Short mmCIF file of C-alpha atoms and ligand atoms in Angstrom, two decimals:
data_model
loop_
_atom_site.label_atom_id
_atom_site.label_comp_id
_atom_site.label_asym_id
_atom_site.label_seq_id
_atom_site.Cartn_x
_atom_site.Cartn_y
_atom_site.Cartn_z
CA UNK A 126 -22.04 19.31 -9.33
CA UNK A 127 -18.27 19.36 -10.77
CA UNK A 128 -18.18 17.11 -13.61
CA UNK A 129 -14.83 15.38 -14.92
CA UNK A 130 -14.21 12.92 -17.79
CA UNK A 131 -12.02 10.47 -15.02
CA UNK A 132 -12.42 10.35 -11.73
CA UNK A 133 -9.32 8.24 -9.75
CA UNK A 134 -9.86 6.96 -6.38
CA UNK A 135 -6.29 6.55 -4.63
CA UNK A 136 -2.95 9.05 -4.86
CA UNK A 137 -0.60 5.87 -4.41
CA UNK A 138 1.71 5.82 -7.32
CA UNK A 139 -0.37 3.80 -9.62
CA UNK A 140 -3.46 6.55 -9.06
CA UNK A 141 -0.68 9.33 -9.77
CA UNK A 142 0.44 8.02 -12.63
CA UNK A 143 -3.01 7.37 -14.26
CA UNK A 144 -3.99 11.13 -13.23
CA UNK A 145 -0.49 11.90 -15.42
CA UNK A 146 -1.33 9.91 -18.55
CA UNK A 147 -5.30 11.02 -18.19
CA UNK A 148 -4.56 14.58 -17.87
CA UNK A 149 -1.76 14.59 -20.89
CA UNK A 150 -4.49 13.22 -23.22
CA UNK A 151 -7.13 16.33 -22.32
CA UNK A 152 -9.28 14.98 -19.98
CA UNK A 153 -10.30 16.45 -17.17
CA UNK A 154 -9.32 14.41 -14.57
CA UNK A 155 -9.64 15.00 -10.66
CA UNK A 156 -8.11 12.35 -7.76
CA UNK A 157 -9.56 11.58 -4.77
CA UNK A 158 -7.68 10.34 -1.64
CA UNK A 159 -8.53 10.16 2.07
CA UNK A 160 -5.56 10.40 3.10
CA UNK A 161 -2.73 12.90 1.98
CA UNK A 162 -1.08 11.86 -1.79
CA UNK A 163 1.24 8.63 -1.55
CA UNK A 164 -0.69 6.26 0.57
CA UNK A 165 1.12 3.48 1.76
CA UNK A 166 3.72 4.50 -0.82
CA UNK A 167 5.12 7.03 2.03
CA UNK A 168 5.51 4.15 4.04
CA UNK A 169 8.72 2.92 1.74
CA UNK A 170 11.75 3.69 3.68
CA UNK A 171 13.91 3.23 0.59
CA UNK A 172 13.87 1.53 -2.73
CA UNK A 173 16.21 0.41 -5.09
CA UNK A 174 14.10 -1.17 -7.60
CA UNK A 175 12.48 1.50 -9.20
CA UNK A 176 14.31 2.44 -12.75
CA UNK A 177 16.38 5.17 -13.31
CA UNK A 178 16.82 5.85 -9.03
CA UNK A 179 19.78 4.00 -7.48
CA UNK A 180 17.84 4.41 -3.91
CA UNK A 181 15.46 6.43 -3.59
CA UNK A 182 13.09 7.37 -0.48
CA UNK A 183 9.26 6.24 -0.67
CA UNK A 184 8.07 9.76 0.08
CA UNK A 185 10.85 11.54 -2.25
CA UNK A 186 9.64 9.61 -5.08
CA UNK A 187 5.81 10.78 -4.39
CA UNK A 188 6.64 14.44 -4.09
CA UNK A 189 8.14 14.12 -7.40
CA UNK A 190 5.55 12.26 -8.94
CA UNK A 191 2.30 14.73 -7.64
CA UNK A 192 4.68 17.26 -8.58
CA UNK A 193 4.81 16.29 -12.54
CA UNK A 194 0.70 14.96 -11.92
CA UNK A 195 -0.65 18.41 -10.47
CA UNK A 196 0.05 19.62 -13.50
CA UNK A 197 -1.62 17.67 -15.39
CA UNK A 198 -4.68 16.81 -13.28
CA UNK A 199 -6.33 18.14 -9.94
CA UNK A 200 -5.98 16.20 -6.63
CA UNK A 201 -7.82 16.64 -3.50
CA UNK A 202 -6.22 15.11 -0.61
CA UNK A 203 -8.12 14.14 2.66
CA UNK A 204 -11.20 13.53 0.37
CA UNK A 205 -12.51 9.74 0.62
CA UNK A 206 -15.29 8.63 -1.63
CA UNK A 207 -18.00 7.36 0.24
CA UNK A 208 -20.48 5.97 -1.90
CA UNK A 209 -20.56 5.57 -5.79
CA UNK A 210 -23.97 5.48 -7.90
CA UNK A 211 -24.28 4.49 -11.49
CA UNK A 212 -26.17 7.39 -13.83
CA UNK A 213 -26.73 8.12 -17.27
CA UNK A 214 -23.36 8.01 -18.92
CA UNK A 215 -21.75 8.02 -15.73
CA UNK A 216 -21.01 7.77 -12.25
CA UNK A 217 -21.76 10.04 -9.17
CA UNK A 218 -19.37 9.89 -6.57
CA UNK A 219 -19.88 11.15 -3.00
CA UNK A 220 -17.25 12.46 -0.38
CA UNK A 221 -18.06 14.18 2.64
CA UNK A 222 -17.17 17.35 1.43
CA UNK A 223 -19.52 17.47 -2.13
CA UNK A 224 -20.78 15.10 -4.87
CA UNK A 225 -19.04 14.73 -8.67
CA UNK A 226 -19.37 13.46 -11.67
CA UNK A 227 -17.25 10.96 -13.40
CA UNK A 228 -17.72 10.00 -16.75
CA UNK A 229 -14.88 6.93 -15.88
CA UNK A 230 -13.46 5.86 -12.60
CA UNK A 231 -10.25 4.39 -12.27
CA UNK A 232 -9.45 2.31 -8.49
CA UNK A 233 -6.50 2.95 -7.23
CA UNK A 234 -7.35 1.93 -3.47
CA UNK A 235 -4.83 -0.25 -2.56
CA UNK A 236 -4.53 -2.21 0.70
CA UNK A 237 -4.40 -1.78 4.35
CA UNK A 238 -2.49 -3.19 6.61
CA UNK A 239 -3.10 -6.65 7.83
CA UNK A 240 -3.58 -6.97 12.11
CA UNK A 241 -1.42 -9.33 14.13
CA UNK A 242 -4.41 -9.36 16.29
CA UNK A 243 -2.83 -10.45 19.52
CA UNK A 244 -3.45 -9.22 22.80
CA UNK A 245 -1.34 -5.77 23.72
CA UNK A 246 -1.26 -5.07 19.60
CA UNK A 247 -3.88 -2.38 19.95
CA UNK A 248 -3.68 -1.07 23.06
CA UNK A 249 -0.04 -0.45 22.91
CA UNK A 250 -0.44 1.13 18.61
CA UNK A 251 1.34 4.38 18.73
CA UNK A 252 2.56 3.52 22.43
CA UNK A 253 5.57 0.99 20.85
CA UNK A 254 3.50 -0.69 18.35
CA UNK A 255 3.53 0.39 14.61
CA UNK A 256 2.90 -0.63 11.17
CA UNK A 257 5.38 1.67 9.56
CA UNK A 258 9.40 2.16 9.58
CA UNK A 259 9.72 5.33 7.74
CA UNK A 260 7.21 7.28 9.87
CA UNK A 261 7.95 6.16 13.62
CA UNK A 262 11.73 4.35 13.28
CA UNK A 263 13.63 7.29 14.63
CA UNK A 264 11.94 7.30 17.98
CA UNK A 265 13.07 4.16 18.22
CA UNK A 266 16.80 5.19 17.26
CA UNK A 267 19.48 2.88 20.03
CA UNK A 268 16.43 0.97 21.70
CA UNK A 269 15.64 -2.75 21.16
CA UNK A 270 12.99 -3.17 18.55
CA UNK A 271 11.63 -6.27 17.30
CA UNK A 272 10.58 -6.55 13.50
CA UNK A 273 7.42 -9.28 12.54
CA UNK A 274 7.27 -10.84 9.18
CA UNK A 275 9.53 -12.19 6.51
CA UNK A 276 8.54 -10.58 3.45
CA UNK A 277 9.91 -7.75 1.26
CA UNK A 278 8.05 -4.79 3.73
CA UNK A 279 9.81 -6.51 6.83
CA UNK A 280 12.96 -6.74 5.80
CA UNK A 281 13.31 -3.35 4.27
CA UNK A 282 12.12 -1.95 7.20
CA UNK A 283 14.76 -3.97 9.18
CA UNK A 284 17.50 -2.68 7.04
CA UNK A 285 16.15 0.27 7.13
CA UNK A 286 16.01 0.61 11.13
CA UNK A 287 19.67 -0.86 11.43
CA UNK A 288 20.56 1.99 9.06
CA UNK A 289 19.26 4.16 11.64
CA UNK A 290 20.63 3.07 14.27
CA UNK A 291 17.74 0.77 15.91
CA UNK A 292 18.83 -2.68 17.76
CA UNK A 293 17.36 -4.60 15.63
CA UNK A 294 15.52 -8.77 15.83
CA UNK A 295 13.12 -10.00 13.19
CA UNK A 296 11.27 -12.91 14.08
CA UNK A 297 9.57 -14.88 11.19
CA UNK A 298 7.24 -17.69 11.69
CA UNK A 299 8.55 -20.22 9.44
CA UNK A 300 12.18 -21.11 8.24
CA UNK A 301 12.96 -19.24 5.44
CA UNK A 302 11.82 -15.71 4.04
CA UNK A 303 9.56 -15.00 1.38
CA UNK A 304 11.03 -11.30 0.45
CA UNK A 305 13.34 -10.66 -2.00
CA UNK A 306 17.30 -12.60 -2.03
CA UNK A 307 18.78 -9.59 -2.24
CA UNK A 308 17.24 -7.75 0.41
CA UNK A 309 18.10 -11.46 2.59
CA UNK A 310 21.29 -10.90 1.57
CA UNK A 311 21.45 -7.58 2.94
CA UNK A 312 19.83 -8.47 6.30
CA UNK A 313 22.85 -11.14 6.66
CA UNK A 314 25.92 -8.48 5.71
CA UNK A 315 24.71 -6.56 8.69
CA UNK A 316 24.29 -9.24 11.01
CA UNK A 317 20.66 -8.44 12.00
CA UNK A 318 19.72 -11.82 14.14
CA UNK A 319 16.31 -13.18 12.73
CA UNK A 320 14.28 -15.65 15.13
CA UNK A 321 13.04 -18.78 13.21
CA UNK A 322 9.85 -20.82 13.73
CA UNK A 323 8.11 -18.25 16.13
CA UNK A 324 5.11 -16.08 16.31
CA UNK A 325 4.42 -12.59 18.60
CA UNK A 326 1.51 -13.98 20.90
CA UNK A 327 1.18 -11.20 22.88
CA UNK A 328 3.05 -7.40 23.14
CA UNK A 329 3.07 -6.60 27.05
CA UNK A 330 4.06 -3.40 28.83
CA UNK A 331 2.74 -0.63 31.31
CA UNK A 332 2.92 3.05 29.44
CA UNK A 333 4.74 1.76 26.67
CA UNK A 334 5.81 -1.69 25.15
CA UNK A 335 8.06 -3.29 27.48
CA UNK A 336 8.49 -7.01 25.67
CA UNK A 337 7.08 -9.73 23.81
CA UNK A 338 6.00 -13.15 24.41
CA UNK A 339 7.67 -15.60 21.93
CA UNK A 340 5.85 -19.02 21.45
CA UNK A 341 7.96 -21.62 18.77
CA UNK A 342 5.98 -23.15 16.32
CA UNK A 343 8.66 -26.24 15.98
CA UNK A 344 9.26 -27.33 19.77
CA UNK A 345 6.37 -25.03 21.43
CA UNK A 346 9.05 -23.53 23.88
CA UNK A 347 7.82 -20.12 25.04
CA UNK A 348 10.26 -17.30 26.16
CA UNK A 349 9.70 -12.89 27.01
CA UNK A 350 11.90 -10.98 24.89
CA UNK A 351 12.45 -7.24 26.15
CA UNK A 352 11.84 -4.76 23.60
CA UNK A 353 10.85 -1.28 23.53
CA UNK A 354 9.34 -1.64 20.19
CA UNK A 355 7.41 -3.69 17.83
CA UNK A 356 6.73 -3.33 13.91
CA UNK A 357 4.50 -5.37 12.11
CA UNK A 358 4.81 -5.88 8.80
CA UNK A 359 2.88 -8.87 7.98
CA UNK A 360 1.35 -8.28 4.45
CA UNK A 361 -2.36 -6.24 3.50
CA UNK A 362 -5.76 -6.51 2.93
CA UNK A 363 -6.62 -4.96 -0.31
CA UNK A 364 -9.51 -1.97 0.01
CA UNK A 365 -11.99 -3.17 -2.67
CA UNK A 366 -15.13 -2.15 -0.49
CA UNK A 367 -15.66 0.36 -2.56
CA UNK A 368 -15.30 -1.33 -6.01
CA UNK A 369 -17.70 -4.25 -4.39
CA UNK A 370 -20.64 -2.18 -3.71
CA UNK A 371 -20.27 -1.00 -7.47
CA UNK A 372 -20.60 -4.45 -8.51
CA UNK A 373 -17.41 -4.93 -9.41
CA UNK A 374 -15.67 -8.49 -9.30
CA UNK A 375 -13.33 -9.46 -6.93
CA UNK A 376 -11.19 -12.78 -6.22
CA UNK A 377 -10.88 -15.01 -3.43
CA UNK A 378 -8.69 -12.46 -1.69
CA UNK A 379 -10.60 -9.80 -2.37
CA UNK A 380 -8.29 -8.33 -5.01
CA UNK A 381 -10.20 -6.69 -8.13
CA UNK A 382 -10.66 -8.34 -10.77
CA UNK A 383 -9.32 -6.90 -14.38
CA UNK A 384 -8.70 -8.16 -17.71
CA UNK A 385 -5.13 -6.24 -19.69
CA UNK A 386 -6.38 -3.17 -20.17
CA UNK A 387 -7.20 -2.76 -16.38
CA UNK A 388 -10.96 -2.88 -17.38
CA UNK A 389 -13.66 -4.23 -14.63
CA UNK A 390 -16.40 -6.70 -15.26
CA UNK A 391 -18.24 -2.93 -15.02
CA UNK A 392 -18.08 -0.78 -18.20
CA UNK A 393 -16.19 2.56 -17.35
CA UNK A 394 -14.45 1.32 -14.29
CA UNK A 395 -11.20 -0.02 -14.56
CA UNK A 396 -8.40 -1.11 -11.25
CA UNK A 397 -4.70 -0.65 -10.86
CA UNK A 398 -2.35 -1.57 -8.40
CA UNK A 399 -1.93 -3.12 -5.56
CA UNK A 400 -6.03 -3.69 -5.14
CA UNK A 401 -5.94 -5.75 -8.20
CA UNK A 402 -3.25 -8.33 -6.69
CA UNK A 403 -0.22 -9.91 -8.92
CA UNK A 404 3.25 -8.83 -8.36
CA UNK A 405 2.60 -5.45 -6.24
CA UNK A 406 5.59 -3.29 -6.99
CA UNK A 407 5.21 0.56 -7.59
CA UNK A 408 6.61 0.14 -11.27
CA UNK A 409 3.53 -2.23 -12.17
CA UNK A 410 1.16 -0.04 -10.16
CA UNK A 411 2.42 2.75 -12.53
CA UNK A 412 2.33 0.47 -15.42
CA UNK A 413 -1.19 -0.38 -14.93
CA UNK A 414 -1.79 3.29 -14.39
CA UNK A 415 -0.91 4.40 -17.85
CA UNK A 416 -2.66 1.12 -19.04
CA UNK A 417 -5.97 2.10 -17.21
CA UNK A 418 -5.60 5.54 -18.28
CA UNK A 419 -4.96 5.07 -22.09
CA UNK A 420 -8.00 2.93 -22.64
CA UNK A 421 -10.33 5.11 -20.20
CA UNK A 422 -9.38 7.52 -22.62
CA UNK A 423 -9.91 5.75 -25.96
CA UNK A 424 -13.52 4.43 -24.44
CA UNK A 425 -14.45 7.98 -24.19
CA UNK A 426 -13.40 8.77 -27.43
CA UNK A 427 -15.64 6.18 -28.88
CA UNK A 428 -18.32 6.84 -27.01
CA UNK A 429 -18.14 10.34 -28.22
CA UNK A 430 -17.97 9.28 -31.58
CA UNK A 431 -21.04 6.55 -31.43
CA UNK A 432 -23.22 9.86 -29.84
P1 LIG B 755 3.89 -10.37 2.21
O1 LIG B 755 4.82 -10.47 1.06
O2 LIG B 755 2.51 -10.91 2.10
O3 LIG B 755 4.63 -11.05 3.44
C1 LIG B 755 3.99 -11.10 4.68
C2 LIG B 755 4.90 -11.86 5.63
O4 LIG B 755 4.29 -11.87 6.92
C3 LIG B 755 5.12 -13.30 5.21
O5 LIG B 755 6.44 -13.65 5.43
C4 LIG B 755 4.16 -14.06 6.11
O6 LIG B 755 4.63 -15.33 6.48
C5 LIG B 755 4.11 -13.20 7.36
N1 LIG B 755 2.83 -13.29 8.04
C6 LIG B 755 1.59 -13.16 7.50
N2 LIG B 755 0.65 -13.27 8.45
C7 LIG B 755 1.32 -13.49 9.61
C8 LIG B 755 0.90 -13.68 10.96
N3 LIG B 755 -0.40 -13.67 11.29
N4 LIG B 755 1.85 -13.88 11.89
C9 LIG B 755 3.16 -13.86 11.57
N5 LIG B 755 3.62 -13.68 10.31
C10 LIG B 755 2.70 -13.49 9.35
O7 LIG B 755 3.69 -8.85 2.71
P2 LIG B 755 4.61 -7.55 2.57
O8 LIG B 755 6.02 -7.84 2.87
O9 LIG B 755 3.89 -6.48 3.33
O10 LIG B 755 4.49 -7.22 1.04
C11 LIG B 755 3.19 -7.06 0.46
C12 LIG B 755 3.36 -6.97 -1.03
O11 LIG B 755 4.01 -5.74 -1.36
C13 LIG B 755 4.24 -8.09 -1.60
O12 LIG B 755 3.74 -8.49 -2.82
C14 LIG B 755 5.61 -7.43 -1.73
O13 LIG B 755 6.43 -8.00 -2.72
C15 LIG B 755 5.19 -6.01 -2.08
N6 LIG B 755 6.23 -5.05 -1.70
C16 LIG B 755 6.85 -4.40 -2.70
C17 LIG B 755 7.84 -3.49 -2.44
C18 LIG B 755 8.52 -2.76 -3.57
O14 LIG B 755 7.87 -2.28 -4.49
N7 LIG B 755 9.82 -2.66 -3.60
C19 LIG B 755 8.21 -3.24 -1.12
C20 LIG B 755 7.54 -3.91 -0.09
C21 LIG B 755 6.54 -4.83 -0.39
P3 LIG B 755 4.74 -16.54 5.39
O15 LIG B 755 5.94 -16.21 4.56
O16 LIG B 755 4.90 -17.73 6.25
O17 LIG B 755 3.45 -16.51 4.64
#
């Protein structure tokens, strides 16, 4: 069995920036993903928030960043930890592929994305209906598309889709949006109409999606609205399965638990970004990352000194 001093579950930003900060200090360090490196990072059309990058792409910024990490730790995409068991000094962590062992683990899961869960939504995923701008917007370039949600996620992607030349319509369920003023702002400078009050209650079509049915939450007027797609953007679930079987704490919302160091309520295992909750931004994830990192380190370091 391979055995590494850290073990990071998740190549989001936060996971690639622990794998940095682990690997500088001399550990070996290996990170797991199931999917390819970025997770939902890839799905950021563009960013302006991130220091030092006027605007900047989601999946530039990840390319760069397992760039400067693979050199400093090893990552193994399309490998999703399965099961984790607690063992002398350690942990043994199972993917389909092979077993390791991890002397720390750091959880860098993040969320999913939550489900509108109306009728059509499923049936018409990949056939009109889809969870992410960046990866499906230009198929949708001078067509009618319909945006759901009125935080930061939906109204990028709305700016983001205008940019490209997409007709489009946000519809929010309350009055006013939750996602940044500036990116409001922005949404109003181009004119992009937003429908108030209403909720999606069901995505119709034949092969593809053909329109929406619009229910009002103030006056319960229902109306069709033709569009040829629909993107939902309506916040995440956090993936803390994992970090539950461990024994790990969670909230409420499912969000890990962690005190300032990014330690769990389980020694060795500590959580970063956006599976731990708060302000969910990629420079916190990557704060947290070098946080989690640093101590994982020094905790070795004692422990090698107590032995
Ligand atoms: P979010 O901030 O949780 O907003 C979700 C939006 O969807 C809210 O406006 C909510 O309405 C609405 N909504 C939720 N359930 C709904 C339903 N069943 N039907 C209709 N509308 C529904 O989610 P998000 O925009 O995906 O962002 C998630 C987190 O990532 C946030 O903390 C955000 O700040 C962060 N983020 C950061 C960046 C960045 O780093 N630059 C970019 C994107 C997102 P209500 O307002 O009425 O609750």
């Amino acid at each position: 069995m391979e055995k590494y001093d850290i073990i990071i579950i998740g190549a989001g930003p936060g996971g690639l920036t622990a794998g940095l900060y682990a690997g500088r200090q001399g550990t070996r360090t290996l990170i797991l993903d199931k999917g390819i490196t970025g997770g939902s990072g890839l799905m950021v059309p563009s960013m302006e928030n991130y220091p030092g990058y006027d605007l900047i792409a989601g999946m530039s910024l990840i390319a760069k960043m397992k760039a400067q990490t693979e050199k400093n730790a090893e990552i193994h995409e399309m490998e999703g930890v399965e099961t984790i068991d607690r063992v002398d000094n350690g942990f043994v962590l199972t993917t389909p592929k092979t077993s390791y062992f991890a002397k720390s683990i750091i959880l860098a899961t993040g969320t999913s994305h939550k489900k509108l869960n109306v009728p059509g939504e499923d049936h018409f995923t990949g056939l009109g209906v889809s969870y992410c701008a960046t990866c499906d917007g230009l198929l949708f370039k001078d067509k009618d598309i319909l945006i759901i949600g009125g935080g930061n996620s939906s109204l990028q992607e709305a700016i983001f889709l205008d940019n490209i030349g997409c007709n489009v319509t946000v519809v929010h369920r309350r009055n006013e949006f939750r996602g940044e003023k500036y990116l409001q702002n922005k949404l109003k400078e181009k004119g992009i109409p937003v429908i108030w009050d209403s909720v999606v209650e069901e995505i119709k079509g034949k092969q593809m999606v053909e329109s929406v049915i619009l229910s009002n939450n103030k006056n319960g007027s229902v109306h069709e609205l033709e569009v040829q797609g629909v993107f939902i953007a309506i916040g995440d679930i956090p993936s803390s399965d994992l970090a539950k079987e461990l024994g790990v704490n969670v909230n409420k919302y499912n969000q890990i638990i962690t005190d300032k160091t990014q330690k769990t309520n389980v020694d060795n295992v500590y959580a970063i970004g956006d599976v731990t909750g708060g302000v969910k931004q990629w420079v916190v994830a990557c704060g947290e990352g070098a946080i989690a990192a640093s101590y994982a380190y020094q905790d070795l370091e004692q422990t090698k000194k107590k032995e």
